[in-house]
PDB file of C-alpha atoms in Angstrom:
ATOM      1  CA  MET A   4     101.856 185.910 172.421  1.00 51.00           C
ATOM      2  CA  THR A   5     104.101 183.061 171.224  1.00 52.00           C
ATOM      3  CA  TYR A   6     101.097 180.750 171.134  1.00 49.00           C
ATOM      4  CA  PHE A   7      99.216 183.267 168.968  1.00 45.00           C
ATOM      5  CA  LEU A   8     102.148 183.546 166.485  1.00 45.00           C
ATOM      6  CA  ASN A   9     102.475 179.753 166.266  1.00 50.00           C
ATOM      7  CA  CYS A  10      98.743 179.456 165.531  1.00 47.00           C
ATOM      8  CA  LEU A  11      99.065 182.102 162.809  1.00 44.00           C
ATOM      9  CA  ARG A  12     101.952 180.202 161.162  1.00 53.00           C
ATOM     10  CA  SER A  13      99.943 176.960 161.301  1.00 51.00           C
ATOM     11  CA  ALA A  14      96.922 178.661 159.732  1.00 46.00           C
ATOM     12  CA  LYS A  15      99.090 179.967 156.863  1.00 52.00           C
ATOM     13  CA  ALA A  16     100.474 176.477 156.248  1.00 50.00           C
ATOM     14  CA  VAL A  17      96.978 175.024 156.195  1.00 41.00           C
ATOM     15  CA  ARG A  18      95.776 177.724 153.771  1.00 50.00           C
ATOM     16  CA  ARG A  19      98.683 176.936 151.443  1.00 54.00           C
ATOM     17  CA  ALA A  20      97.950 173.198 151.550  1.00 47.00           C
ATOM     18  CA  LEU A  21      94.173 173.499 151.003  1.00 41.00           C
ATOM     19  CA  PRO A  22      94.245 174.111 147.215  1.00 47.00           C
ATOM     20  CA  ALA A  23      96.515 171.101 146.683  1.00 47.00           C
ATOM     21  CA  ALA A  24      94.326 168.890 148.874  1.00 43.00           C
ATOM     22  CA  ALA A  25      91.176 170.071 147.097  1.00 42.00           C
ATOM     23  CA  ALA A  26      92.731 169.384 143.683  1.00 43.00           C
ATOM     24  CA  LEU A  27      93.725 165.905 144.819  1.00 41.00           C
ATOM     25  CA  LEU A  28      90.198 165.147 146.056  1.00 38.00           C
ATOM     26  CA  LEU A  29      88.648 166.447 142.851  1.00 39.00           C
ATOM     27  CA  ALA A  30      90.987 164.360 140.724  1.00 42.00           C
ATOM     28  CA  ALA A  31      90.180 161.239 142.737  1.00 41.00           C
ATOM     29  CA  GLY A  32      86.441 161.873 142.412  1.00 41.00           C
ATOM     30  CA  ALA A  33      86.689 162.473 138.667  1.00 38.00           C
ATOM     31  CA  ALA A  34      88.409 159.172 137.976  1.00 37.00           C
ATOM     32  CA  PRO A  35      86.207 156.926 135.834  1.00 39.00           C
ATOM     33  CA  ALA A  36      84.696 153.848 137.425  1.00 37.00           C
ATOM     34  CA  HIS A  37      86.063 150.617 136.051  1.00 38.00           C
ATOM     35  CA  ALA A  38      83.534 148.360 134.340  1.00 45.00           C
ATOM     36  CA  VAL A  39      83.049 144.963 135.872  1.00 46.00           C
ATOM     37  CA  SER A  40      84.585 142.296 133.661  1.00 49.00           C
ATOM     38  CA  HIS A  41      82.507 139.193 133.011  1.00 49.00           C
ATOM     39  CA  ASP A  42      85.195 137.549 130.826  1.00 54.00           C
ATOM     40  CA  GLY A  43      85.549 134.586 133.166  1.00 61.00           C
ATOM     41  CA  LEU A  44      81.877 133.613 133.002  1.00 72.00           C
ATOM     42  CA  PRO A  45      81.193 130.181 131.531  1.00 73.00           C
ATOM     43  CA  GLY A  46      78.596 129.595 128.832  1.00 85.00           C
ATOM     44  CA  ASN A  47      76.251 132.113 127.273  1.00 94.00           C
ATOM     45  CA  TRP A  48      75.639 135.396 129.074  1.00 97.00           C
ATOM     46  CA  LEU A  49      74.509 138.952 128.340  1.00 97.00           C
ATOM     47  CA  GLN A  50      74.644 142.142 130.376  1.00 97.00           C
ATOM     48  CA  LEU A  51      71.225 143.682 129.666  1.00 96.00           C
ATOM     49  CA  THR A  52      70.152 147.291 130.231  1.00 94.00           C
ATOM     50  CA  VAL A  53      66.860 149.044 129.600  1.00 93.00           C
ATOM     51  CA  THR A  54      66.654 152.856 129.698  1.00 92.00           C
ATOM     52  CA  ARG A  55      63.317 154.619 129.614  1.00 90.00           C
ATOM     53  CA  GLY A  56      63.097 158.075 128.087  1.00 86.00           C
ATOM     54  CA  ASP A  57      65.907 159.563 126.070  1.00 71.00           C
ATOM     55  CA  VAL A  58      69.419 158.145 126.345  1.00 61.00           C
ATOM     56  CA  ARG A  59      70.346 160.767 128.944  1.00 69.00           C
ATOM     57  CA  SER A  60      67.627 159.462 131.268  1.00 63.00           C
ATOM     58  CA  SER A  61      68.512 158.178 134.690  1.00 69.00           C
ATOM     59  CA  ASP A  62      65.695 155.613 134.577  1.00 80.00           C
ATOM     60  CA  SER A  63      67.870 152.609 133.728  1.00 85.00           C
ATOM     61  CA  ARG A  64      67.659 149.029 134.847  1.00 89.00           C
ATOM     62  CA  GLY A  65      70.153 146.301 134.217  1.00 93.00           C
ATOM     63  CA  THR A  66      70.910 142.685 134.960  1.00 95.00           C
ATOM     64  CA  LEU A  67      73.271 139.925 134.019  1.00 96.00           C
ATOM     65  CA  LEU A  68      71.406 137.196 132.117  1.00 96.00           C
ATOM     66  CA  LEU A  69      73.083 133.812 132.478  1.00 96.00           C
ATOM     67  CA  CYS A  70      71.807 130.940 130.351  1.00 95.00           C
ATOM     68  CA  ASP A  71      73.684 127.925 131.736  1.00 91.00           C
ATOM     69  CA  PRO A  72      71.394 127.542 133.811  1.00 93.00           C
ATOM     70  CA  PRO A  73      68.956 130.399 133.061  1.00 94.00           C
ATOM     71  CA  GLN A  74      68.988 133.146 135.696  1.00 93.00           C
ATOM     72  CA  GLY A  75      69.103 136.921 135.890  1.00 91.00           C
ATOM     73  CA  HIS A  76      65.487 138.075 135.774  1.00 89.00           C
ATOM     74  CA  SER A  77      61.999 136.653 136.215  1.00 89.00           C
ATOM     75  CA  ARG A  78      61.725 135.461 132.588  1.00 93.00           C
ATOM     76  CA  ALA A  79      65.310 134.220 132.241  1.00 95.00           C
ATOM     77  CA  ALA A  80      64.379 130.727 130.984  1.00 95.00           C
ATOM     78  CA  GLU A  81      62.128 132.202 128.292  1.00 95.00           C
ATOM     79  CA  ALA A  82      64.764 134.807 127.350  1.00 95.00           C
ATOM     80  CA  CYS A  83      67.488 132.164 127.034  1.00 95.00           C
ATOM     81  CA  ASP A  84      65.202 129.994 124.912  1.00 95.00           C
ATOM     82  CA  VAL A  85      64.416 132.903 122.543  1.00 94.00           C
ATOM     83  CA  LEU A  86      68.115 133.751 122.291  1.00 96.00           C
ATOM     84  CA  ALA A  87      69.073 130.111 121.671  1.00 95.00           C
ATOM     85  CA  ARG A  88      66.655 129.935 118.722  1.00 94.00           C
ATOM     86  CA  ALA A  89      68.348 133.056 117.266  1.00 95.00           C
ATOM     87  CA  ASP A  90      71.852 131.689 118.065  1.00 94.00           C
ATOM     88  CA  GLY A  91      72.448 134.683 120.334  1.00 94.00           C
ATOM     89  CA  ASN A  92      71.846 137.218 117.546  1.00 95.00           C
ATOM     90  CA  VAL A  93      69.554 139.782 119.195  1.00 95.00           C
ATOM     91  CA  GLU A  94      68.820 141.426 115.835  1.00 93.00           C
ATOM     92  CA  ALA A  95      67.485 138.089 114.527  1.00 93.00           C
ATOM     93  CA  LEU A  96      64.993 137.496 117.356  1.00 92.00           C
ATOM     94  CA  ALA A  97      61.656 136.261 116.064  1.00 83.00           C
ATOM     95  CA  GLY A  98      59.220 138.934 117.195  1.00 83.00           C
ATOM     96  CA  ASP A  99      55.478 138.671 117.677  1.00 84.00           C
ATOM     97  CA  GLY A 100      54.170 139.861 114.302  1.00 81.00           C
ATOM     98  CA  SER A 101      50.547 139.690 115.454  1.00 88.00           C
ATOM     99  CA  ARG A 102      50.990 142.208 118.271  1.00 89.00           C
ATOM    100  CA  ILE A 103      49.402 145.625 117.766  1.00 92.00           C
ATOM    101  CA  CYS A 104      51.104 148.447 119.667  1.00 93.00           C
ATOM    102  CA  PRO A 105      49.794 151.971 120.289  1.00 93.00           C
ATOM    103  CA  LEU A 106      51.427 154.821 118.428  1.00 92.00           C
ATOM    104  CA  ILE A 107      52.507 156.525 121.642  1.00 94.00           C
ATOM    105  CA  TYR A 108      56.100 157.712 121.691  1.00 94.00           C
ATOM    106  CA  ALA A 109      57.707 156.711 124.988  1.00 94.00           C
ATOM    107  CA  PRO A 110      61.254 155.703 123.928  1.00 94.00           C
ATOM    108  CA  VAL A 111      62.975 152.702 125.428  1.00 94.00           C
ATOM    109  CA  THR A 112      66.638 152.013 124.678  1.00 94.00           C
ATOM    110  CA  VAL A 113      67.960 148.502 125.200  1.00 95.00           C
ATOM    111  CA  ARG A 114      71.505 147.208 125.179  1.00 96.00           C
ATOM    112  CA  ALA A 115      72.930 143.701 125.308  1.00 97.00           C
ATOM    113  CA  GLN A 116      76.642 143.027 125.692  1.00 97.00           C
ATOM    114  CA  GLY A 117      78.252 139.693 126.356  1.00 97.00           C
ATOM    115  CA  GLN A 118      79.033 136.446 124.626  1.00 96.00           C
ATOM    116  CA  TRP A 119      77.073 133.687 122.968  1.00 97.00           C
ATOM    117  CA  ASN A 120      78.729 130.437 121.906  1.00 94.00           C
ATOM    118  CA  GLY A 121      82.116 132.133 122.272  1.00 93.00           C
ATOM    119  CA  ARG A 122      81.188 135.079 120.021  1.00 95.00           C
ATOM    120  CA  PRO A 123      80.917 138.636 121.335  1.00 96.00           C
ATOM    121  CA  VAL A 124      77.465 140.239 121.393  1.00 97.00           C
ATOM    122  CA  ASP A 125      76.992 144.019 121.328  1.00 97.00           C
ATOM    123  CA  TYR A 126      73.481 145.209 120.484  1.00 97.00           C
ATOM    124  CA  GLN A 127      71.744 148.531 121.092  1.00 96.00           C
ATOM    125  CA  ARG A 128      68.429 149.851 119.808  1.00 95.00           C
ATOM    126  CA  THR A 129      65.818 152.451 120.726  1.00 94.00           C
ATOM    127  CA  PHE A 130      62.181 151.396 120.400  1.00 94.00           C
ATOM    128  CA  GLY A 131      59.203 153.750 120.239  1.00 95.00           C
ATOM    129  CA  ASN A 132      57.658 152.261 123.402  1.00 95.00           C
ATOM    130  CA  ASP A 133      57.638 149.183 125.651  1.00 92.00           C
ATOM    131  CA  CYS A 134      55.013 147.392 123.580  1.00 94.00           C
ATOM    132  CA  GLU A 135      57.208 147.640 120.477  1.00 95.00           C
ATOM    133  CA  ARG A 136      60.252 146.486 122.477  1.00 94.00           C
ATOM    134  CA  GLU A 137      58.466 143.411 123.810  1.00 93.00           C
ATOM    135  CA  ALA A 138      56.869 142.593 120.446  1.00 94.00           C
ATOM    136  CA  LEU A 139      60.293 142.516 118.778  1.00 94.00           C
ATOM    137  CA  THR A 140      62.537 141.107 121.531  1.00 94.00           C
ATOM    138  CA  GLY A 141      60.166 139.010 123.638  1.00 92.00           C
ATOM    139  CA  ALA A 142      61.317 138.247 127.171  1.00 93.00           C
ATOM    140  CA  VAL A 143      64.969 139.198 126.648  1.00 95.00           C
ATOM    141  CA  PHE A 144      64.639 142.795 127.895  1.00 95.00           C
ATOM    142  CA  ALA A 145      61.653 142.201 130.211  1.00 91.00           C
ATOM    143  CA  LEU A 146      63.594 143.353 133.270  1.00 86.00           C
ATOM    144  CA  ASP A 147      60.678 145.055 135.014  1.00 73.00           C
ATOM    145  CA  ASP A 148      58.548 141.947 135.312  1.00 61.00           C
ATOM    146  CA  GLU A 149      57.852 141.250 138.943  1.00 48.00           C
ATOM    147  CA  VAL A 150      59.727 138.294 140.352  1.00 45.00           C
ATOM    148  CA  VAL A 151      57.390 135.824 142.044  1.00 41.00           C
ATOM    149  CA  PRO A 152      59.052 134.514 145.222  1.00 42.00           C
ATOM    150  CA  GLU A 153      59.337 130.757 145.541  1.00 43.00           C
ATOM    151  CA  VAL A 154      57.633 129.172 148.518  1.00 39.00           C
TER     152      VAL A 154
END
């Protein structure tokens, strides 16, 4: 009988502690993730993201484009060259004016954050489709291009 009463007291203590433990776990899970800081990176770099669909879409891809030496995605050298000609100003990229794109609405939102020649870069824009994005930004946001393995 004593064992049964001790178990009952323990169960009551556990039931009293459960709401506090649950609240603690929920609070820990709700804490925002800290963004990775790239402040210590040398040279020119941009954190690039491409989101297909509306901005709430989960179809996002991202990479860190480094330009000293070029690396980050399969067209990194071309992307760094295009950015160098625009002095890192993504809005000033020389697009392909001869390209004809279909009038199909399949939104693509791109974002570039980083630094170029010591200046901060923060660019975001939604294009009507991938063709329009590539025609205006060239290789910079071409993150889906297949990487060819070196032999």
